[in-house]
PDB file of C-alpha atoms and ligand atoms in Angstrom:
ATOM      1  CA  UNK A  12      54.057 121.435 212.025  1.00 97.00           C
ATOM      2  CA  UNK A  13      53.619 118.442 213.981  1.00 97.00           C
ATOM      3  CA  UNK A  14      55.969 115.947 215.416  1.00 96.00           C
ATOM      4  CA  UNK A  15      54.930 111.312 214.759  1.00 94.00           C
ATOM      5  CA  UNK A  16      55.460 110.649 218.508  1.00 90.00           C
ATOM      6  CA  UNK A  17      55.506 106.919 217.066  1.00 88.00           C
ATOM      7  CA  UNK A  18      59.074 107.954 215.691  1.00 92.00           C
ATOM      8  CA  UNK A  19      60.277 110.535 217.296  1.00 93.00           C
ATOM      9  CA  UNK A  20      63.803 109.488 219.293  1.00 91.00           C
ATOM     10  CA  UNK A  21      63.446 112.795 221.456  1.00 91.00           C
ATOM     11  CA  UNK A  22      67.251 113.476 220.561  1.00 93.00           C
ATOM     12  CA  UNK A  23      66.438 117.331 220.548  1.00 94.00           C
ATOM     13  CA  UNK A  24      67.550 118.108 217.024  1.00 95.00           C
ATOM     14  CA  UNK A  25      64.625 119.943 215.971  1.00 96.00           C
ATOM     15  CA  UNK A  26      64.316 122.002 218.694  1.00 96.00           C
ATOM     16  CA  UNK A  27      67.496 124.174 218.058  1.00 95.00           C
ATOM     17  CA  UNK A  28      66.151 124.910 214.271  1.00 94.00           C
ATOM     18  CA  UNK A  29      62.830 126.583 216.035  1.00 95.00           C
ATOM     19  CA  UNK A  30      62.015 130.306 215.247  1.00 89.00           C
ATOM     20  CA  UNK A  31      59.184 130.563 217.764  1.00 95.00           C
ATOM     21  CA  UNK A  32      60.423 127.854 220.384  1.00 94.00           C
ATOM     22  CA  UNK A  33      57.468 126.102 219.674  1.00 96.00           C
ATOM     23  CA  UNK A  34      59.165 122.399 220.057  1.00 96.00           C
ATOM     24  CA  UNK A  35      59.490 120.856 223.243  1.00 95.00           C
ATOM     25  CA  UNK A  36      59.859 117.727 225.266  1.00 92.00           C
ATOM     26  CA  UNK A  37      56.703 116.281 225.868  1.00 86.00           C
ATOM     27  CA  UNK A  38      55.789 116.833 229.776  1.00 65.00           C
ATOM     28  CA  UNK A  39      54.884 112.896 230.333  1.00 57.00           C
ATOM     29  CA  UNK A  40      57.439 110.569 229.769  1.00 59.00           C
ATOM     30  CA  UNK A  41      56.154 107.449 227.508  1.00 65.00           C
ATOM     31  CA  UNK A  42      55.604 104.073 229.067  1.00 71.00           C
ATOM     32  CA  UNK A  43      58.989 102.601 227.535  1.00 71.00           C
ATOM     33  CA  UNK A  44      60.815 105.990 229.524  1.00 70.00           C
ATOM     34  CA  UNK A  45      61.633 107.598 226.351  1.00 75.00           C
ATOM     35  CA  UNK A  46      61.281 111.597 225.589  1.00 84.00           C
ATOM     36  CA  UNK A  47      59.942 112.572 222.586  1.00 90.00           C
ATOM     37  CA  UNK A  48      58.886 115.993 221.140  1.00 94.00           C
ATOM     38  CA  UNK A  49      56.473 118.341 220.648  1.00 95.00           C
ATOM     39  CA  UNK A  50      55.195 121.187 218.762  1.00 97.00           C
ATOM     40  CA  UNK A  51      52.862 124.045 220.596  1.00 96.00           C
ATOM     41  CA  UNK A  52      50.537 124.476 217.565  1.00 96.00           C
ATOM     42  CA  UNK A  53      49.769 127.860 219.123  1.00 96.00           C
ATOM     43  CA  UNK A  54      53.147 128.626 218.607  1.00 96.00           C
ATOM     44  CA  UNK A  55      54.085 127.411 215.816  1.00 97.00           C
ATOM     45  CA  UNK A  56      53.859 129.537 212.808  1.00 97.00           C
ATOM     46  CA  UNK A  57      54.384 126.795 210.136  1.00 96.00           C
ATOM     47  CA  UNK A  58      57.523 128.244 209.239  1.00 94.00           C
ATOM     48  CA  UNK A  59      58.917 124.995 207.905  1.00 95.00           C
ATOM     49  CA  UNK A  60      62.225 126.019 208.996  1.00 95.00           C
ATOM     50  CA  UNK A  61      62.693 122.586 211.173  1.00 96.00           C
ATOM     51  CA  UNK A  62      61.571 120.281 208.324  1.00 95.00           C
ATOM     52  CA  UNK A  63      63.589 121.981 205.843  1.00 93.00           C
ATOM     53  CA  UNK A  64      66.707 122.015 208.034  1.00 92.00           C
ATOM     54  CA  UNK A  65      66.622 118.067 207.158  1.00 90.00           C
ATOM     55  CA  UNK A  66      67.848 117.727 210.754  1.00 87.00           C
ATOM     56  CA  UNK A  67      65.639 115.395 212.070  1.00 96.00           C
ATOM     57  CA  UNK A  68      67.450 111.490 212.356  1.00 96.00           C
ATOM     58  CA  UNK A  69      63.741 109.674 212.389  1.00 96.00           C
ATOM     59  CA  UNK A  70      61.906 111.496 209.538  1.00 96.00           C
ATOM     60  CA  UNK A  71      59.110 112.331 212.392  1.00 96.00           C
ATOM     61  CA  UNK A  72      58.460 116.167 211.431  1.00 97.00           C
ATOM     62  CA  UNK A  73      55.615 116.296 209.276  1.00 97.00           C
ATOM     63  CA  UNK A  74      53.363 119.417 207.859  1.00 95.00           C
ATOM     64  CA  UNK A  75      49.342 118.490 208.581  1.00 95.00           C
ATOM     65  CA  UNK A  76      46.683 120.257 205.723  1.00 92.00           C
ATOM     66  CA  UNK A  77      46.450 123.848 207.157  1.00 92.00           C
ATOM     67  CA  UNK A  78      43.084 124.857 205.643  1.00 92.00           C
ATOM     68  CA  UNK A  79      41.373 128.835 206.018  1.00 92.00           C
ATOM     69  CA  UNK A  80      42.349 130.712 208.412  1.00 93.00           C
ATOM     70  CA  UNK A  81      45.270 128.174 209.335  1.00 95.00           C
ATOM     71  CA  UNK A  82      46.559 128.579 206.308  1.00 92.00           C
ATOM     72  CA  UNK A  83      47.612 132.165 206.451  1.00 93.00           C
ATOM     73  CA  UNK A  84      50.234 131.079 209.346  1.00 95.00           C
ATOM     74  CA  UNK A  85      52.453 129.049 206.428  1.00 93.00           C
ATOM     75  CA  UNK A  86      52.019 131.400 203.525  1.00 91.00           C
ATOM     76  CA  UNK A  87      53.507 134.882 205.900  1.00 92.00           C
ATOM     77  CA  UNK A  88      56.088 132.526 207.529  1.00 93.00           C
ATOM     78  CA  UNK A  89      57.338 130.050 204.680  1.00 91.00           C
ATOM     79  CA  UNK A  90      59.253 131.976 201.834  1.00 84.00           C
ATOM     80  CA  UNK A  91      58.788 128.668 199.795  1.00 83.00           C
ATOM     81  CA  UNK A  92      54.864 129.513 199.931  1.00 81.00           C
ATOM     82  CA  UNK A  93      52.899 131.133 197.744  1.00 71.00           C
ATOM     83  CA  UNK A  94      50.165 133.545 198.648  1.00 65.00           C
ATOM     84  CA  UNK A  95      47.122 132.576 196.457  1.00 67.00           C
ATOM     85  CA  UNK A  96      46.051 136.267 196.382  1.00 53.00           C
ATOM     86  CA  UNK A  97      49.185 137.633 194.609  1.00 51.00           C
ATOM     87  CA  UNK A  98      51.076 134.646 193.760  1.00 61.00           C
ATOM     88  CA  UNK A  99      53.811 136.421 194.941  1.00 58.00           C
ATOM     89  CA  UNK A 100      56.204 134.799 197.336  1.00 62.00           C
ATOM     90  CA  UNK A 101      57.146 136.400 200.886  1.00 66.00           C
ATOM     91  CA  UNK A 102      55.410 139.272 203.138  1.00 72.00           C
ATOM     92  CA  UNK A 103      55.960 142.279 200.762  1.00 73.00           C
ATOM     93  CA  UNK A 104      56.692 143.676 197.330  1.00 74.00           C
ATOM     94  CA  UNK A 105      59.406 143.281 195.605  1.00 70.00           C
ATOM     95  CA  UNK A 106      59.098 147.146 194.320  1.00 69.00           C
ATOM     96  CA  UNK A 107      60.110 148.006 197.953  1.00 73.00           C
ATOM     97  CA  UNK A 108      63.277 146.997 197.064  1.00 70.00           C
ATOM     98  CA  UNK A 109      64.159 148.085 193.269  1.00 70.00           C
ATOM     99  CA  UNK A 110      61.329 150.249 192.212  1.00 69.00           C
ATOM    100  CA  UNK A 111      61.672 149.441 189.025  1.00 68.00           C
ATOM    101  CA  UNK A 112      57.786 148.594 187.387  1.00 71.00           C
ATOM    102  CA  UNK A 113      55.585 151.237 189.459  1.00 75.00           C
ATOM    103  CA  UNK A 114      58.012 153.757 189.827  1.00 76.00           C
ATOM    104  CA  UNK A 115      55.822 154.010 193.324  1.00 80.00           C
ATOM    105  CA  UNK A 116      58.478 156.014 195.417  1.00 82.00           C
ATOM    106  CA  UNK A 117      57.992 159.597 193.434  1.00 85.00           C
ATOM    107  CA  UNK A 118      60.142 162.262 194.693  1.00 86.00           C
ATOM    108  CA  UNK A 119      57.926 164.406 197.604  1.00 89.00           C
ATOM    109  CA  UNK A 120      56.763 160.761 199.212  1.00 91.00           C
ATOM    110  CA  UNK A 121      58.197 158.232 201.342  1.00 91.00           C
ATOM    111  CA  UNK A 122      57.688 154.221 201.487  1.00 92.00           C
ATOM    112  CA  UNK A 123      57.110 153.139 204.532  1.00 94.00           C
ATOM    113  CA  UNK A 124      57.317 149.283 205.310  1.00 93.00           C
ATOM    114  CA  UNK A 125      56.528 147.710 208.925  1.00 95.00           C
ATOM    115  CA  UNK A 126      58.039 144.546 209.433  1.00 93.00           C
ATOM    116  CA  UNK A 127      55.920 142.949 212.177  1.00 95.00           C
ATOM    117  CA  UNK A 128      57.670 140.169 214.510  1.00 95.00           C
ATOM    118  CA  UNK A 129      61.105 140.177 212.751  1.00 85.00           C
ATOM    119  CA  UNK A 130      63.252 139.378 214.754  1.00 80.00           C
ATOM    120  CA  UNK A 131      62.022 136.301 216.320  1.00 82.00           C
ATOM    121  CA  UNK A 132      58.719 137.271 218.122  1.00 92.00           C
ATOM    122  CA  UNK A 133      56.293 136.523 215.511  1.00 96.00           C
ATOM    123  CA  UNK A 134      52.829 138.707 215.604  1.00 97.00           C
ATOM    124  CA  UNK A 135      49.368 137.873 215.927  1.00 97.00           C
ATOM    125  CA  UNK A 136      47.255 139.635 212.972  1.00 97.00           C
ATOM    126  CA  UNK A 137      45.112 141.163 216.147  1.00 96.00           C
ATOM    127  CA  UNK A 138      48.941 143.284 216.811  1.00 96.00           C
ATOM    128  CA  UNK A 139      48.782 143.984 213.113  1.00 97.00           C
ATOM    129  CA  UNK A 140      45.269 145.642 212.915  1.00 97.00           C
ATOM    130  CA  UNK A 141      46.398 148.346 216.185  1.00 96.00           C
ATOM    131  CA  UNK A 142      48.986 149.308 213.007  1.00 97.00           C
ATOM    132  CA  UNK A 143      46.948 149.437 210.561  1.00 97.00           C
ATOM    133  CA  UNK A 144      43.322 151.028 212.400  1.00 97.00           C
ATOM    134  CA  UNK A 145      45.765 153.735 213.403  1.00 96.00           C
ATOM    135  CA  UNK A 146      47.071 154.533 209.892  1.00 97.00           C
ATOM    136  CA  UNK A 147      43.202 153.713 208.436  1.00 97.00           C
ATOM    137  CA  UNK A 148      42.466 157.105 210.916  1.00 96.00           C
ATOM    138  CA  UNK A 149      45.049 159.187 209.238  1.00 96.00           C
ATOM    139  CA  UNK A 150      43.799 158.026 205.374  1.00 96.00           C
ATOM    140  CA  UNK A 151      46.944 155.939 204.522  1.00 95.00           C
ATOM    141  CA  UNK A 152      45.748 153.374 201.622  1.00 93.00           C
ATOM    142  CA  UNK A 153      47.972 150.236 202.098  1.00 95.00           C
ATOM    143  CA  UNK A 154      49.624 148.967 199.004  1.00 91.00           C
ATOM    144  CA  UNK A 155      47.255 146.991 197.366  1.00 88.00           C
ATOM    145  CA  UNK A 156      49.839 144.146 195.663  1.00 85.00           C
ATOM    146  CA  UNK A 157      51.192 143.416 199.580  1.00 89.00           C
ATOM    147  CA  UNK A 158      49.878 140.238 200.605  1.00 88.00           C
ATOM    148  CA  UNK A 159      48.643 141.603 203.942  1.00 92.00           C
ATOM    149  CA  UNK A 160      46.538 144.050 202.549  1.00 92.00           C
ATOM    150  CA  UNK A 161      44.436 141.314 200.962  1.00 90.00           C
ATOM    151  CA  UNK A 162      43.229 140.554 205.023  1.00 93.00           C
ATOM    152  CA  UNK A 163      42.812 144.134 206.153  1.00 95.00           C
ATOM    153  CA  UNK A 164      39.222 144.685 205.698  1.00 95.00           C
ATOM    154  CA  UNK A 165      37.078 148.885 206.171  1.00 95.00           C
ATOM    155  CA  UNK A 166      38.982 151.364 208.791  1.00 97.00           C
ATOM    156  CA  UNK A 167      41.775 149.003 208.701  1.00 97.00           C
ATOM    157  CA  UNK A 168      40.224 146.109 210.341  1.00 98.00           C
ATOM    158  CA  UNK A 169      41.965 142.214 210.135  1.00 97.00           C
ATOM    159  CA  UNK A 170      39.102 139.999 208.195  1.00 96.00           C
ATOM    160  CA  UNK A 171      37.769 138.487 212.195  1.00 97.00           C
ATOM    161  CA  UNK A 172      38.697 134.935 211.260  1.00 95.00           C
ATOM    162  CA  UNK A 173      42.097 135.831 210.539  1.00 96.00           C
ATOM    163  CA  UNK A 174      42.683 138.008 213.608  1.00 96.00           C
ATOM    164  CA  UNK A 175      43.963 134.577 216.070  1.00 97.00           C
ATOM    165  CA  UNK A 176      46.429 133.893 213.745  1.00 97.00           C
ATOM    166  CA  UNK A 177      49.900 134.269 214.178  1.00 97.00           C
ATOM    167  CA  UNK A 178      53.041 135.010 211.281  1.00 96.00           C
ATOM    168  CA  UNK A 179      56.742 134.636 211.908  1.00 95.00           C
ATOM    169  CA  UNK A 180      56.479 138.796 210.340  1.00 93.00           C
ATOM    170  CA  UNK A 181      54.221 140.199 207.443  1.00 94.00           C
ATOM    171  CA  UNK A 182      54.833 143.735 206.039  1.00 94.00           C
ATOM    172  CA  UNK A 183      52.335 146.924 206.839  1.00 96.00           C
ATOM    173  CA  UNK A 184      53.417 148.564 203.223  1.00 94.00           C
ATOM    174  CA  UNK A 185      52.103 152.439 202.176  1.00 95.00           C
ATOM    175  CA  UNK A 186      53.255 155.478 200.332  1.00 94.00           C
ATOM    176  CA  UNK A 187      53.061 158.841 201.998  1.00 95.00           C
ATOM    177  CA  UNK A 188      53.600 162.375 201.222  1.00 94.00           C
ATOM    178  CA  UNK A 189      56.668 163.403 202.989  1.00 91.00           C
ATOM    179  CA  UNK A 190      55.628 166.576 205.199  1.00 92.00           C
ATOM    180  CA  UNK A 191      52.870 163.791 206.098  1.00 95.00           C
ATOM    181  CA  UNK A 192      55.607 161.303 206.974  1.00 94.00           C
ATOM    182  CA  UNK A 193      56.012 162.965 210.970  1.00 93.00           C
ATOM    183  CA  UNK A 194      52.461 162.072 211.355  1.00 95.00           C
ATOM    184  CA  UNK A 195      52.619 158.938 210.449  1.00 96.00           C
ATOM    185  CA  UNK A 196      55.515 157.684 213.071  1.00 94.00           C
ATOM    186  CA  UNK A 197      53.456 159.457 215.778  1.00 94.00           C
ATOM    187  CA  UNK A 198      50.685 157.034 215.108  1.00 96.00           C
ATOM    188  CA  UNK A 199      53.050 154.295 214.933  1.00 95.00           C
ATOM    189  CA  UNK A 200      54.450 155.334 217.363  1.00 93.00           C
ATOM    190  CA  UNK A 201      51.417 155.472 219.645  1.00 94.00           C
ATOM    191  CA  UNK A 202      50.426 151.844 218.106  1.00 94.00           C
ATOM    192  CA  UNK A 203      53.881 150.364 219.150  1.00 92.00           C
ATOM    193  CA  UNK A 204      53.161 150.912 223.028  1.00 92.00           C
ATOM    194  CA  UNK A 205      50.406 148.827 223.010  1.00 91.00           C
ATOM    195  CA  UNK A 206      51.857 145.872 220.860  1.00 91.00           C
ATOM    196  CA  UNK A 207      52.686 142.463 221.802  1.00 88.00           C
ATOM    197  CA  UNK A 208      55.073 142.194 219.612  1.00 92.00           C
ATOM    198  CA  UNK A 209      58.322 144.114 217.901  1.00 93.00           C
ATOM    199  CA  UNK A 210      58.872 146.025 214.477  1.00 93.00           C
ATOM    200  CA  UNK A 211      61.186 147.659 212.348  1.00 90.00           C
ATOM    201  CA  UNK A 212      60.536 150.627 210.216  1.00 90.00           C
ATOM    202  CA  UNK A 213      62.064 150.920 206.557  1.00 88.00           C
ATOM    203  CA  UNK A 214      61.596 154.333 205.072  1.00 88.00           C
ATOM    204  CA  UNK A 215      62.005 154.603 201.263  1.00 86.00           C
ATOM    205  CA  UNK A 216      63.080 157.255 199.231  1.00 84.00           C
ATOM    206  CA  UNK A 217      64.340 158.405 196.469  1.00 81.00           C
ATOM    207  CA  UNK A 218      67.643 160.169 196.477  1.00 77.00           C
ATOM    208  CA  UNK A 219      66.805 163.463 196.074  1.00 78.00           C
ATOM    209  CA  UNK A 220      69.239 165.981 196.685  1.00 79.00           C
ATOM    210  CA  UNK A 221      66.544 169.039 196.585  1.00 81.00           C
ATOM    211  CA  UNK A 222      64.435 167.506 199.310  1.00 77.00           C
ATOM    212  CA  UNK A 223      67.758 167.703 201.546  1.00 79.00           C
ATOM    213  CA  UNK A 224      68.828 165.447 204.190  1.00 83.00           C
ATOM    214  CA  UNK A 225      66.412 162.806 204.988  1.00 82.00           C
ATOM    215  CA  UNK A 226      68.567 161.290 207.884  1.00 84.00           C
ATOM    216  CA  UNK A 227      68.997 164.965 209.576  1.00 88.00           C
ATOM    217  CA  UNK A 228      65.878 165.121 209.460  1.00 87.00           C
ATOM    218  CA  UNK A 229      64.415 162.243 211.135  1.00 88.00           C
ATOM    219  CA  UNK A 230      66.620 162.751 214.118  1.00 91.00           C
ATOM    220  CA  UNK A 231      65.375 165.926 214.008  1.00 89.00           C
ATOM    221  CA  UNK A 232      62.116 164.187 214.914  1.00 85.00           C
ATOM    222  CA  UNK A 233      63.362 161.912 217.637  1.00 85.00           C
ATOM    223  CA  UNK A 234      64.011 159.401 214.912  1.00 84.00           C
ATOM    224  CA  UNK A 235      67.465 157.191 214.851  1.00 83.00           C
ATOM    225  CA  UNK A 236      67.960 155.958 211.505  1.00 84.00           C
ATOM    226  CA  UNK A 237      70.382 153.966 210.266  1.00 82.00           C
ATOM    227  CA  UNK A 238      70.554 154.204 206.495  1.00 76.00           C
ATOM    228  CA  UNK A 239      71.136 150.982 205.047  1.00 71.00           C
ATOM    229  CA  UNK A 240      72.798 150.572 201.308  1.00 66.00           C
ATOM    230  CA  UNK A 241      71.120 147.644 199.465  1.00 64.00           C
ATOM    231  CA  UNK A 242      71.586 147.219 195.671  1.00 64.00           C
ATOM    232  CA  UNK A 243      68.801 145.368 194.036  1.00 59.00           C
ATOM    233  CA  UNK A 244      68.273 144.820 190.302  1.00 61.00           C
ATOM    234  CA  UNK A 245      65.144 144.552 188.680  1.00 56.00           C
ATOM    235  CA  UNK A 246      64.687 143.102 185.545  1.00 57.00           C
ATOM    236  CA  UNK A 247      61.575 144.337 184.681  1.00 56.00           C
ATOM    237  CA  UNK A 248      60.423 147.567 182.492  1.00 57.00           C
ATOM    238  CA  UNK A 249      57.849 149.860 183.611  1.00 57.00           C
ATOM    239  CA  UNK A 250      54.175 149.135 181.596  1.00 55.00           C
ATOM    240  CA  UNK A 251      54.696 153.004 179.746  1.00 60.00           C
ATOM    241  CA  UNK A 252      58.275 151.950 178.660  1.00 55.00           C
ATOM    242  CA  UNK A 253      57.484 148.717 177.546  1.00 51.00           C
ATOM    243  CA  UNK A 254      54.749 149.925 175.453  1.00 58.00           C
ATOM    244  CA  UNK A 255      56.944 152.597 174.227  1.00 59.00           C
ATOM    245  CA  UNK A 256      59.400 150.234 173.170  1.00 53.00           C
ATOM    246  CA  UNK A 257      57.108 147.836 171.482  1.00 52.00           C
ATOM    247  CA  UNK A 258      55.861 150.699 169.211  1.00 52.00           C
TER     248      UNK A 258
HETATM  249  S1  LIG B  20      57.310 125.091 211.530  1.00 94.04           S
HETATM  250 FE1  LIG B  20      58.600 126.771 212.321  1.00 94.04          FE
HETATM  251  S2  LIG B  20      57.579 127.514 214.159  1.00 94.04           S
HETATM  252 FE2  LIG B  20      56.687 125.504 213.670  1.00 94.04          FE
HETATM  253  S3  LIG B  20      57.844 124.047 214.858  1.00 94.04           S
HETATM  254 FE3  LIG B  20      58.875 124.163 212.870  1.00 94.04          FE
HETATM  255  S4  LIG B  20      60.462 125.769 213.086  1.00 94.04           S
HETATM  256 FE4  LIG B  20      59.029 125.938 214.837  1.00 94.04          FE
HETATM  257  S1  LIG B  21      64.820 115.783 215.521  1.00 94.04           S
HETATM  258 FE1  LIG B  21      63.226 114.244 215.093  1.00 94.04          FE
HETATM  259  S2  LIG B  21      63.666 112.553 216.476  1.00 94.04           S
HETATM  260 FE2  LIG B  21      64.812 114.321 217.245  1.00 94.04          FE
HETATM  261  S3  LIG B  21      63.412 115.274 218.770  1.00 94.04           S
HETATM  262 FE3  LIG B  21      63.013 116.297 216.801  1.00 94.04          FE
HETATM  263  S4  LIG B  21      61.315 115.139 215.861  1.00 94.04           S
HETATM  264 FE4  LIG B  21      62.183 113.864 217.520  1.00 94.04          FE
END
């Protein structure tokens, strides 16, 4: 994002619709004594979130070309985006949520979802690869249909030119067996004292009454989970029902 000095009043608007605090006043003062704004392109993670807010009095917000590796900053951080590898929208898949066409989460394994720089730190992809070089050690494939995945090159490794590059948060998304699951959050957890940055962990699971209780049993593990009811419906069939159906 970048700011027309030319317009800009420097009434401070923007600067309160910021995720990253990337807009400030500009350290000179302008011959005729007026502030305007700024935006730390560093910063910034092309969020669109101060444009879209519609907040700004003198139209001076405006979104430059962001070609490779730039790019990859806007299509993590802006859910109107589209990510050219899956042309799906957002940081993960939507089957994290309902299940419903891969029937992924099988009973014995657990989904596992690491929302990087939520909420309001933003990560570097560099932060991102200590997650996923760690879980590259232990075997873990990464879903494939996550838009992250498509920049995670052998033993887990960021693609180089995308390692400088910063996201409001993108999604680390895998399926594990479940007695492999304590592993796992060891090697997260081992990854998260080195970050720069925050995460959350979402387990997934289906509820299955013989594998027994799943919160027990993470604070059993040093865990603290805080199970979390969210009803999502899918409106899609599964490829084997489908073609059942259309037989
Ligand atoms: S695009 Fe997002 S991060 Fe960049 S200046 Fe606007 S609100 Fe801040
Ligand atoms: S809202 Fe517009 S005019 Fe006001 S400081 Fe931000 S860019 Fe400048």
């Amino acid at each position: 994002m970048r700011i027309d000095s030319s317009r800009c009043s420097g009434c401070g608007t923007c600067h309160g619709f910021c995720t990253m605090g990337a807009i400030s006043f500009e350290a000179a003062a302008r011959p005729d004594r007026r502030l305007a704004s700024v935006v730390d392109e560093e910063s910034c993670v092309d969020c669109g979130v101060c444009l879209r807010a519609g907040g700004c009095p003198e139209d001076a917000l405006f979104e430059p070309p962001a070609p490779w590796p730039r790019s990859i900053r806007g299509t993590f951080s802006n859910p109107l985006a589209e990510h050219k590898e899956t042309r799906v929208p957002g940081r993960g898949t939507e089957e994290m949520k309902t299940n419903d066409l891969t029937g992924r989460y099988r009973p014995g394994f657990v989904g596992v979802g690491v929302e990087m720089g939520r909420p309001n730190t933003g990560a570097y992809l560099r932060d991102v690869e200590r997650v996923t070089v760690g879980l590259a050690g232990l075997g873990v494939s990464l879903e494939p249909r996550n838009p992250l995945t498509s920049l995670i090159g052998p033993g887990g490794r960021v693609l180089p030119e995308a390692r400088d590059q910063k996201v409001l948060s993108c999604i680390v998304e895998f399926v594990i067996q479940r007695e492999r699951l304590p592993e796992a959050l060891s090697c997260l957890a081992r990854a998260a004292a080195e970050l720069d940055t925050v995460f959350s962990l979402d387990l997934v699971e289906l509820a299955d009454p013989a594998a027994g209780d799943t919160a027990a049993w993470l604070r059993a593990l040093g865990e603290l989970p805080y199970p979390n009811g969210k009803t999502n419906v899918g409106l899609g069939r599964r490829p084997e029902q489908a073609s059942r159906e259309e037989t």
